């Protein structure tokens, strides 16, 4: 009953012309960023983040969710048309998308990618809507020791799942440690005394999390992409003159053929999305692999099989809403985009987590409802017309102009937080730091997630220690905390052992 | 090469953690009057992870032949380093020249650096001026905020107001 009334409040609060417009504009931005190789929807979210200070909470988050979902779909456009995935999560789509385009069935492939994305996204939205409230109720019962253990557990899970080799797991742990250490800089939250200030007064307020998000996710990425700019040229690919337009009958036939795989991949994507550390790329490949494994004609995969597009696209889009589950229920961002959305909630003065569902249910339920319509409205109103323009305009992208423009945007966005060039200097430092760690095989997102979670981990650890009068046994006396900590350690050791030979 | 890098980075991290234990935490945390338990916990976590990383680097080095070593990071980083230097100069100049002039110069030089010859300088100049003006107007006129001011901003404000 409570769920229904909250949902009704959410509908009343969320459904407005402005919010729907925000979603559509966000979806458009997301498609543009997602379609351009080297840029991602996540980067678009990060660049827009400082500007959301002036937005209403639901408008800001809904627009950013629109970008996220548009970005995931946008990646498939270049994957199908040019065999260059706009984002890594669209890589599996290129396997069959590009062969279809060569056969003159590019539009059929693009449409199937769109329909599968809409269905995958919708399944994931429903899962979020129905699982988040009960999970949040459980999360509310956790004390500071349990929350500390949970954050530590999430960090180790993310590290273990992102690392493919033993050394990568160690690097992930180092990145998490550095992220936690960077988050300590600034005034002590309890005593208001300086920590790691080095005589710089501007560091009293610590490293701004928006600057950190822009530096690590956008600026470092631009520096990294500059090195790869030669691999991103779209204009050199061969022309295909034939462009068959699908009929309504053929569309329905395609959907019937792919229905089972779309549904399976949507579930797979939703489950993967809900796990911290795993993302749309893993979901897409798993969805593709499962579709091929279950096919009566696996040999057709890679040759332009329509199911080979439907499966990864429904899987990677199903990740979007599901990846919000750890964020809204536990306050833990399990992915890069969730980390950026965490920042967006904070800008609005809201702390993501179980309390948010209690204190601002209208925002969360309004968001659920808006997310449900994002896929359908964004897909049909925004994405569909773009398909017809994509091939013509995508080739005209000039990276030599685009990258400096993004750098200026990053700097201005950081400057706009405190109107101080010191923030731009910190941005450059973090951008170079992020670039350096990425070049050396570290995961920037792990650093960032640890940096964002750092203050909450510190607050909970210190609160737990105050309760126990300084004894760390509090973490061992709580069965939940003990299990989480023990599992973190055992899982990390076994992962390192298992992945050692890779 | 990569695994040698790993051991060097890990060694650097271990040294940093030791400096943090014996110098930075006492001088930058405890001396300032802050509570240090949590800082020590984080530093210990980083220290242990760095030790694990160091030994993993050594073990991996023994395990793999040089032929298996990673080639992915063998990218040309010359352009990105030039751009990083240009960004640093741009930020320093911004306080003296203002946002517009410094950004126009930054954009011209960075776009020229990333472009292959022959470069179309008139187009480059127009693009740089238009984009800088767009950002300036977006911030100062539409969002009603301020950007670092210099001679061009003063001139522009005289024209606008």
XYZ file of C-alpha atoms in Angstrom:
663
model
C 0.000 0.000 0.000
C 2.851 2.301 0.962
C 4.545 1.421 -2.322
C 1.462 2.344 -4.335
C 0.960 5.661 -2.536
C 4.664 6.501 -2.928
C 4.400 5.636 -6.598
C 1.392 7.909 -7.007
C 3.295 10.711 -5.261
C 6.200 10.036 -7.588
C 3.935 10.278 -10.632
C 2.479 13.572 -9.386
C 5.891 14.959 -8.562
C 7.805 13.619 -11.560
C 5.450 14.015 -14.475
C 5.845 17.550 -15.711
C 6.542 18.947 -19.139
C 9.899 20.307 -17.963
C 11.076 16.966 -16.551
C 10.067 15.121 -19.701
C 11.852 17.754 -21.773
C 14.934 17.295 -19.572
C 14.869 13.562 -20.275
C 14.599 14.100 -24.024
C 17.377 16.702 -24.146
C 19.486 14.439 -21.931
C 18.805 11.461 -24.177
C 19.864 13.498 -27.218
C 23.081 14.629 -25.529
C 23.740 11.063 -24.438
C 23.302 9.709 -27.960
C 25.673 12.331 -29.369
C 28.355 11.644 -26.755
C 27.808 7.890 -26.862
C 28.000 7.769 -30.636
C 31.279 9.687 -30.869
C 34.128 7.230 -30.307
C 36.303 8.429 -27.467
C 33.450 10.149 -25.683
C 30.843 8.463 -23.502
C 27.509 9.240 -21.948
C 29.336 9.184 -18.617
C 31.562 12.009 -19.801
C 28.494 14.033 -20.850
C 27.050 13.530 -17.351
C 30.291 14.695 -15.788
C 30.506 17.799 -17.988
C 26.916 18.748 -17.212
C 27.253 18.042 -13.489
C 28.470 21.514 -12.342
C 25.561 23.147 -14.180
C 22.954 21.150 -12.256
C 23.370 23.381 -9.190
C 20.596 25.555 -10.607
C 18.268 22.668 -11.494
C 15.502 21.147 -9.355
C 16.555 17.742 -7.928
C 14.310 15.567 -10.058
C 14.936 17.563 -13.231
C 18.697 17.320 -12.704
C 18.778 13.577 -12.010
C 16.228 12.749 -14.733
C 18.230 14.720 -17.313
C 21.414 12.928 -16.285
C 19.641 9.548 -16.430
C 18.457 10.497 -19.924
C 22.083 11.132 -20.878
C 23.142 7.808 -19.374
C 20.533 5.811 -21.267
C 21.034 7.761 -24.494
C 24.783 7.257 -24.170
C 24.443 3.497 -23.910
C 22.302 3.350 -27.023
C 24.400 5.942 -28.907
C 27.445 3.670 -28.793
C 25.701 1.172 -31.033
C 25.259 3.711 -33.853
C 28.957 3.956 -34.678
C 29.431 0.266 -33.882
C 26.912 -0.657 -36.580
C 27.721 2.037 -39.133
C 31.505 2.186 -38.885
C 32.543 -0.926 -36.960
C 33.982 1.434 -34.311
C 31.972 1.138 -31.090
C 31.197 4.593 -29.730
C 31.586 3.098 -26.248
C 33.186 -0.195 -25.081
C 29.735 -1.473 -24.124
C 28.712 -1.419 -27.798
C 31.690 -3.538 -28.911
C 29.628 -6.753 -29.014
C 26.992 -5.002 -31.153
C 29.593 -4.379 -33.858
C 30.150 -8.138 -34.378
C 26.904 -8.506 -36.290
C 25.901 -4.885 -36.754
C 28.675 -3.978 -39.156
C 28.239 -7.084 -41.360
C 24.539 -6.194 -41.594
C 25.425 -2.670 -42.607
C 27.765 -3.991 -45.312
C 24.838 -6.075 -46.614
C 22.793 -2.868 -46.821
C 20.774 -3.695 -43.696
C 22.229 -0.937 -41.536
C 18.872 0.615 -40.786
C 17.381 -2.757 -39.824
C 20.301 -3.270 -37.441
C 20.003 0.223 -35.966
C 16.279 -0.211 -35.437
C 16.702 -3.582 -33.757
C 19.393 -2.086 -31.498
C 16.922 0.641 -30.579
C 13.982 -1.686 -29.905
C 16.167 -4.061 -27.860
C 17.534 -1.101 -25.907
C 14.031 0.120 -25.095
C 12.891 -3.321 -23.923
C 16.084 -4.006 -21.941
C 15.897 -0.610 -20.294
C 12.246 -1.060 -19.383
C 12.785 -4.501 -17.791
C 15.640 -3.025 -15.759
C 13.515 -0.049 -14.668
C 10.812 -2.383 -13.376
C 13.393 -4.415 -11.464
C 14.743 -1.241 -9.847
C 11.276 -0.056 -8.960
C 10.256 -3.283 -7.223
C 13.525 -4.325 -5.547
C 14.905 -0.997 -4.298
C 12.275 -0.248 -1.607
C 12.582 -3.578 0.305
C 16.390 -3.502 0.029
C 16.472 0.047 1.372
C 14.342 -1.016 4.372
C 16.913 -3.709 5.196
C 19.779 -1.222 4.734
C 18.192 1.181 7.231
C 18.712 -1.359 10.005
C 22.505 -1.273 9.622
C 24.671 0.502 12.213
C 27.999 2.322 11.668
C 30.121 -0.840 12.029
C 27.982 -2.695 9.475
C 27.971 0.261 7.071
C 31.776 0.573 7.322
C 32.117 -3.153 6.585
C 29.639 -2.834 3.722
C 31.597 0.021 2.096
C 34.830 -1.959 2.476
C 33.089 -5.011 1.042
C 31.800 -3.010 -1.946
C 35.265 -1.583 -2.642
C 36.880 -5.027 -2.606
C 34.119 -6.527 -4.760
C 34.518 -3.741 -7.333
C 38.291 -4.246 -7.292
C 38.033 -8.010 -7.684
C 35.472 -7.902 -10.467
C 37.259 -5.204 -12.450
C 40.627 -6.914 -12.304
C 41.276 -9.655 -14.845
C 44.686 -10.603 -13.460
C 46.159 -10.851 -9.972
C 48.286 -7.748 -10.465
C 45.217 -5.793 -11.537
C 43.492 -6.705 -8.272
C 46.472 -5.366 -6.337
C 46.398 -2.241 -8.478
C 42.691 -1.890 -7.761
C 43.337 -2.122 -4.016
C 46.109 0.478 -4.328
C 43.757 2.766 -6.303
C 41.096 2.337 -3.599
C 43.668 3.138 -0.898
C 44.778 6.269 -2.749
C 41.165 7.338 -3.242
C 40.508 6.973 0.514
C 43.703 8.897 1.303
C 42.838 11.768 -1.062
C 39.416 12.013 0.573
C 41.077 12.753 3.935
C 42.548 16.058 2.677
C 40.823 19.064 4.249
C 39.342 19.932 7.608
C 38.608 17.061 10.005
C 34.838 16.544 9.985
C 34.684 16.219 13.788
C 37.405 18.528 15.101
C 37.586 21.041 12.209
C 41.389 20.871 12.262
C 43.564 20.747 9.140
C 44.742 17.542 7.533
C 47.271 17.404 4.698
C 46.840 21.137 4.143
C 50.548 21.869 3.453
C 49.826 25.508 4.272
C 47.389 25.880 1.371
C 44.233 27.493 2.750
C 42.135 26.514 -0.276
C 42.649 22.860 0.690
C 40.714 23.385 3.946
C 37.477 22.437 2.229
C 39.176 19.359 0.791
C 39.286 18.261 -2.835
C 35.902 19.052 -4.298
C 34.200 15.836 -5.418
C 32.829 17.450 -8.595
C 36.350 18.566 -9.552
C 37.554 15.024 -8.820
C 34.812 13.488 -10.963
C 35.555 15.866 -13.865
C 39.317 15.385 -13.488
C 39.347 11.599 -13.323
C 36.451 10.764 -15.639
C 36.601 13.550 -18.228
C 39.956 15.342 -18.339
C 42.107 12.229 -17.827
C 40.023 10.486 -20.476
C 40.581 13.329 -22.958
C 44.360 13.172 -22.375
C 44.179 9.441 -22.901
C 42.055 9.756 -26.049
C 44.487 12.302 -27.544
C 47.039 9.483 -27.618
C 44.588 7.300 -29.511
C 43.131 9.959 -31.815
C 44.606 8.224 -34.859
C 42.483 5.144 -34.174
C 39.254 7.122 -34.027
C 38.956 8.309 -37.612
C 35.570 7.525 -39.074
C 35.877 9.116 -42.505
C 38.224 6.480 -43.939
C 35.691 3.659 -43.877
C 34.102 2.388 -46.999
C 30.822 3.713 -48.336
C 27.752 1.528 -48.623
C 25.260 2.944 -51.032
C 22.404 0.494 -50.469
C 20.313 1.325 -47.425
C 17.216 -0.875 -47.226
C 14.352 0.542 -45.176
C 12.567 -2.102 -43.034
C 8.812 -2.524 -43.350
C 6.393 -2.831 -40.398
C 5.946 -6.534 -41.192
C 9.694 -7.179 -41.225
C 10.134 -5.257 -37.948
C 7.516 -7.396 -36.198
C 9.098 -10.520 -37.638
C 12.520 -9.479 -36.329
C 11.096 -8.751 -32.888
C 9.420 -12.175 -32.831
C 12.706 -13.874 -33.765
C 14.616 -11.991 -31.080
C 11.981 -11.895 -28.314
C 13.397 -14.762 -26.249
C 16.964 -13.489 -26.460
C 15.960 -9.914 -25.687
C 14.135 -11.065 -22.570
C 16.994 -13.320 -21.427
C 19.608 -10.615 -22.027
C 17.473 -8.039 -20.221
C 17.449 -10.241 -17.125
C 21.186 -10.975 -17.431
C 21.927 -7.249 -17.845
C 19.731 -6.311 -14.889
C 21.463 -8.797 -12.584
C 24.931 -7.710 -13.716
C 24.004 -4.055 -13.382
C 22.896 -4.552 -9.798
C 26.319 -5.947 -8.844
C 28.871 -3.262 -7.956
C 31.889 -3.364 -10.272
C 30.342 -5.033 -13.270
C 28.933 -2.909 -16.040
C 27.333 -2.703 -19.444
C 30.374 -4.023 -21.334
C 30.395 -7.311 -19.400
C 26.597 -7.564 -19.712
C 26.699 -7.025 -23.480
C 29.318 -9.718 -24.033
C 27.518 -12.131 -21.712
C 24.202 -11.450 -23.457
C 25.835 -12.003 -26.841
C 27.552 -15.191 -25.672
C 24.351 -16.611 -24.213
C 22.395 -15.815 -27.374
C 25.012 -17.578 -29.496
C 25.143 -20.556 -27.139
C 21.361 -20.964 -27.233
C 21.053 -20.454 -30.983
C 20.252 -23.301 -33.358
C 22.563 -21.626 -35.878
C 25.544 -20.260 -33.943
C 27.573 -20.180 -37.157
C 25.505 -17.222 -38.379
C 26.790 -15.038 -35.518
C 29.397 -12.611 -36.752
C 27.961 -12.743 -40.256
C 25.105 -10.301 -39.682
C 22.729 -12.178 -37.356
C 19.931 -9.933 -36.067
C 19.895 -11.720 -32.665
C 23.576 -10.767 -32.353
C 22.438 -7.150 -32.123
C 19.312 -7.623 -30.032
C 21.043 -9.619 -27.274
C 23.972 -7.278 -26.406
C 21.880 -4.138 -26.818
C 19.118 -5.299 -24.473
C 21.755 -6.490 -21.986
C 23.803 -3.280 -21.915
C 20.732 -1.074 -21.591
C 19.342 -3.257 -18.815
C 22.429 -2.340 -16.789
C 21.486 1.363 -16.572
C 18.602 1.303 -14.113
C 19.863 -1.797 -12.290
C 23.178 -0.046 -11.561
C 21.166 2.458 -9.523
C 20.083 -0.285 -7.085
C 23.265 -0.195 -4.910
C 23.242 3.609 -5.107
C 19.691 4.255 -3.954
C 19.486 1.367 -1.489
C 22.946 1.365 0.083
C 24.427 4.689 -0.992
C 27.241 2.853 -2.768
C 28.021 3.810 -6.363
C 28.886 0.556 -8.079
C 29.920 2.028 -11.418
C 31.510 5.075 -12.979
C 28.172 6.586 -13.968
C 26.688 5.812 -10.557
C 29.644 7.710 -9.045
C 28.795 10.722 -11.214
C 25.110 10.434 -10.272
C 26.164 10.225 -6.636
C 27.748 13.667 -7.183
C 24.516 14.905 -8.750
C 22.503 13.849 -5.687
C 25.042 15.540 -3.417
C 24.826 18.773 -5.415
C 21.113 18.740 -4.681
C 21.845 18.348 -0.971
C 20.666 14.745 -0.920
C 22.712 11.847 0.347
C 22.024 8.773 -1.804
C 21.150 5.739 0.267
C 18.337 4.136 2.238
C 17.520 7.339 4.148
C 16.801 9.156 0.904
C 13.949 6.792 0.177
C 12.536 7.631 3.589
C 13.133 11.382 3.592
C 12.492 12.178 -0.078
C 10.343 9.320 -1.422
C 8.679 11.600 -3.964
C 12.059 12.300 -5.601
C 13.086 8.656 -5.756
C 9.713 7.355 -6.914
C 9.371 10.278 -9.314
C 12.719 9.288 -10.700
C 11.635 5.646 -11.032
C 8.582 6.696 -12.985
C 10.543 9.061 -15.218
C 13.153 6.395 -15.885
C 10.390 4.086 -16.993
C 9.343 6.524 -19.700
C 12.904 7.565 -20.593
C 13.580 4.500 -22.714
C 10.307 4.671 -24.572
C 10.157 8.435 -25.124
C 13.883 8.884 -25.683
C 14.068 5.898 -27.981
C 11.111 6.738 -30.146
C 11.109 10.551 -30.139
C 14.830 11.313 -30.014
C 16.802 8.283 -31.182
C 14.635 7.180 -34.054
C 14.951 10.334 -36.199
C 18.691 10.470 -35.454
C 19.255 7.092 -37.077
C 18.561 8.638 -40.451
C 21.063 11.457 -39.925
C 23.812 9.550 -38.156
C 25.792 8.223 -41.085
C 25.873 11.551 -42.873
C 27.151 13.635 -39.975
C 29.242 11.198 -37.930
C 32.082 11.356 -40.444
C 32.525 15.085 -39.974
C 33.750 14.881 -36.379
C 37.035 16.752 -35.935
C 38.785 15.430 -32.846
C 41.497 18.075 -33.089
C 38.803 20.662 -32.314
C 36.597 18.523 -30.071
C 39.209 17.647 -27.440
C 40.387 21.234 -26.721
C 36.721 22.294 -26.476
C 36.052 19.560 -23.909
C 39.128 20.643 -21.925
C 37.760 24.213 -21.798
C 34.370 22.857 -20.688
C 36.020 20.790 -17.929
C 37.953 23.823 -16.683
C 34.996 26.203 -16.788
C 32.771 23.616 -15.061
C 35.323 23.270 -12.245
C 35.827 27.009 -11.990
C 32.074 27.521 -11.669
C 31.927 25.598 -8.374
C 33.804 28.162 -6.231
C 34.766 30.807 -8.847
C 38.395 30.170 -8.119
C 41.218 29.210 -10.482
C 42.614 27.021 -7.678
C 39.933 24.466 -8.552
C 41.182 24.412 -12.163
C 44.695 23.740 -10.876
C 43.364 20.856 -8.774
C 41.468 19.666 -11.851
C 44.667 19.604 -13.908
C 46.500 17.775 -11.126
C 43.751 15.141 -10.934
C 43.497 14.932 -14.725
C 47.233 14.245 -15.017
C 47.053 11.859 -12.050
C 44.126 10.008 -13.658
C 45.977 9.894 -16.980
C 49.115 8.544 -15.324
C 47.306 5.835 -13.366
C 45.319 4.746 -16.415
C 48.460 4.485 -18.540
C 49.944 2.261 -15.898
C 46.967 -0.063 -15.780
C 45.202 1.306 -12.679
C 41.462 1.814 -12.656
C 40.503 5.472 -12.337
C 36.883 4.605 -11.455
C 37.990 2.578 -8.402
C 40.036 5.541 -7.200
C 37.052 7.819 -7.722
C 34.506 5.543 -6.025
C 36.837 5.184 -3.029
C 37.368 8.964 -2.989
C 33.610 9.580 -2.968
C 32.893 6.920 -0.361
C 35.886 7.999 1.771
C 34.105 10.594 3.929
C 31.192 8.202 4.616
C 33.530 5.369 5.449
C 35.464 7.677 7.769
C 32.337 8.968 9.473
C 31.043 5.443 10.085
C 34.396 4.004 11.196
C 34.921 6.865 13.627
C 31.342 6.688 14.920
C 31.760 2.941 15.470
C 35.038 3.557 17.292
C 33.421 6.220 19.488
C 30.605 3.773 20.366
C 33.140 1.074 21.259
C 35.386 3.545 23.114
C 38.194 3.078 20.609
C 38.106 -0.716 20.400
C 38.178 -2.219 16.901
C 36.445 -5.301 18.292
C 33.148 -3.601 17.385
C 33.753 -4.712 13.792
C 34.153 -8.300 14.948
C 31.272 -8.374 17.421
C 28.659 -7.544 14.794
C 27.870 -10.731 12.827
C 26.962 -8.733 9.680
C 30.188 -6.694 9.782
C 32.270 -9.769 10.534
C 30.784 -11.754 7.655
C 31.251 -8.865 5.220
C 34.853 -8.233 6.272
C 35.726 -11.936 6.261
C 34.153 -12.393 2.850
C 36.047 -9.359 1.490
C 39.381 -10.791 2.611
C 38.675 -14.400 1.565
C 37.260 -13.332 -1.798
C 40.236 -11.080 -2.515
C 42.771 -13.783 -1.649
C 40.977 -16.437 -3.700
C 40.625 -14.044 -6.661
C 44.331 -13.226 -6.577
C 45.191 -16.930 -6.449
C 42.740 -17.781 -9.217
C 43.822 -14.983 -11.524
C 47.537 -15.257 -10.836
C 48.382 -17.009 -14.111
C 46.508 -14.490 -16.268
C 58.836 -2.986 -19.442
C 55.408 -2.845 -17.869
C 56.311 -5.175 -15.010
C 59.466 -3.225 -14.302
C 57.205 -0.163 -14.158
C 54.937 -2.023 -11.744
C 57.727 -2.795 -9.304
C 59.061 0.774 -9.509
C 55.586 2.257 -8.904
C 54.935 -0.206 -6.066
C 58.287 0.643 -4.506
C 57.457 4.359 -4.780
C 54.119 3.730 -3.077
C 55.772 1.809 -0.229
C 58.239 4.672 0.292
C 55.348 7.152 0.229
C 53.435 5.128 2.859
C 56.516 5.089 5.113
C 56.946 8.846 4.702
C 53.247 9.194 5.481
C 53.600 7.048 8.645
C 56.646 8.771 10.060
C 56.498 12.305 8.709
C 53.242 13.382 7.031
C 50.735 11.977 9.535
C 52.630 13.373 12.579
C 53.187 16.780 10.957
C 50.074 17.218 8.789
C 47.465 15.446 10.913
C 48.456 14.918 14.562
C 50.312 18.232 14.974
C 47.275 20.073 13.605
C 45.135 18.548 16.356
C 43.304 15.971 14.248
C 42.418 12.440 15.239
C 44.750 10.023 13.437
C 43.320 6.490 13.895
C 41.367 6.465 10.647
C 44.296 8.007 8.730
C 46.578 5.261 10.056
C 44.020 2.592 9.069
C 43.854 3.952 5.491
C 47.625 4.278 5.250
C 48.055 0.709 6.504
C 45.569 -0.509 3.891
C 47.517 1.341 1.172
C 50.821 0.079 2.561
C 49.703 -3.577 2.577
C 48.198 -3.255 -0.909
C 51.440 -1.694 -2.180
C 53.499 -4.533 -0.697
C 51.194 -7.071 -2.341
C 51.465 -5.146 -5.617
C 55.258 -5.056 -5.343
C 55.644 -8.803 -4.778
C 53.035 -9.608 -7.417
C 55.056 -7.470 -9.833
C 58.208 -9.434 -9.042
C 56.439 -12.810 -9.274
C 54.759 -11.871 -12.530
C 58.077 -10.728 -13.955
C 59.543 -14.154 -13.250
C 56.484 -15.877 -14.638
C 56.286 -14.142 -17.963
C 58.766 -13.968 -20.771
C 59.507 -10.603 -22.260
C 57.479 -11.565 -25.337
C 54.299 -11.670 -23.275
C 54.708 -8.210 -21.980
C 51.993 -5.708 -22.520
C 52.086 -3.642 -25.676
C 48.880 -1.763 -25.084
C 50.513 1.139 -23.316
C 53.002 1.582 -26.123
C 51.173 4.615 -27.415
C 52.543 7.917 -28.568
C 52.075 10.235 -25.629
C 53.900 13.232 -27.112
C 50.736 15.109 -28.070
C 48.984 14.508 -24.764
C 52.030 15.747 -22.834
C 52.152 18.908 -24.991
C 48.438 19.461 -24.332
C 48.950 18.984 -20.572
C 51.717 21.611 -20.643
C 49.484 23.934 -22.675
C 46.636 23.502 -20.148
C 49.043 24.350 -17.301
C 50.211 27.516 -19.102
C 46.590 28.434 -19.907
C 45.567 28.172 -16.244
C 48.515 30.317 -15.146
C 47.778 32.929 -17.831
C 44.080 33.051 -16.991
C 44.723 35.025 -13.787
C 46.703 37.656 -15.714
C 45.074 37.820 -19.159
C 41.502 36.962 -18.199
C 39.392 34.081 -19.477
C 38.763 35.223 -23.053
C 42.251 36.087 -24.240
C 43.922 33.133 -22.515
C 41.286 30.694 -23.811
C 41.492 31.972 -27.376
C 45.282 31.562 -27.322
C 44.982 28.128 -25.688
C 42.457 26.916 -28.253
C 44.469 28.174 -31.237
C 47.681 26.542 -30.034
C 46.088 23.277 -28.880
C 43.949 22.803 -32.014
C 47.013 23.561 -34.150
C 49.009 21.014 -32.130
C 46.393 18.309 -32.666
C 45.849 19.106 -36.374
C 47.839 17.672 -39.214
C 49.379 20.088 -41.741
C 48.323 22.003 -43.766
C 46.532 23.923 -40.990
C 43.748 26.324 -41.834
C 44.706 29.154 -39.481
C 41.893 31.626 -40.333
C 39.278 28.881 -39.622
C 41.124 27.926 -36.468
C 41.137 31.526 -35.254
C 37.419 32.008 -35.933
C 36.527 28.715 -34.194
C 38.595 29.603 -31.150
C 37.119 33.106 -30.828
C 33.538 31.904 -31.350
C 33.787 29.061 -28.841
C 35.447 31.252 -26.194
C 32.779 33.910 -26.681
C 30.032 31.281 -26.468
C 31.350 29.999 -23.121
C 31.842 33.552 -21.837
C 28.321 34.615 -22.776
C 26.827 31.362 -21.448
C 28.428 31.929 -18.069
C 28.296 35.662 -17.586
C 25.090 36.637 -19.385
C 22.891 33.511 -19.148
C 24.100 31.840 -15.928
C 24.971 35.227 -14.307
C 28.319 34.046 -12.972
C 31.810 35.456 -13.331
C 34.891 34.258 -15.164
C 38.444 35.579 -14.614
C 38.520 39.077 -16.059
C 41.119 40.724 -18.285
C 41.322 43.408 -20.938
C 38.947 41.694 -23.393
C 36.263 41.134 -20.745
C 36.336 44.815 -19.778
C 35.995 45.814 -23.435
C 33.153 43.354 -23.968
C 31.273 44.506 -20.882
C 31.521 48.080 -22.143
C 29.937 46.942 -25.392
C 27.216 44.787 -23.782
C 26.184 47.163 -20.995
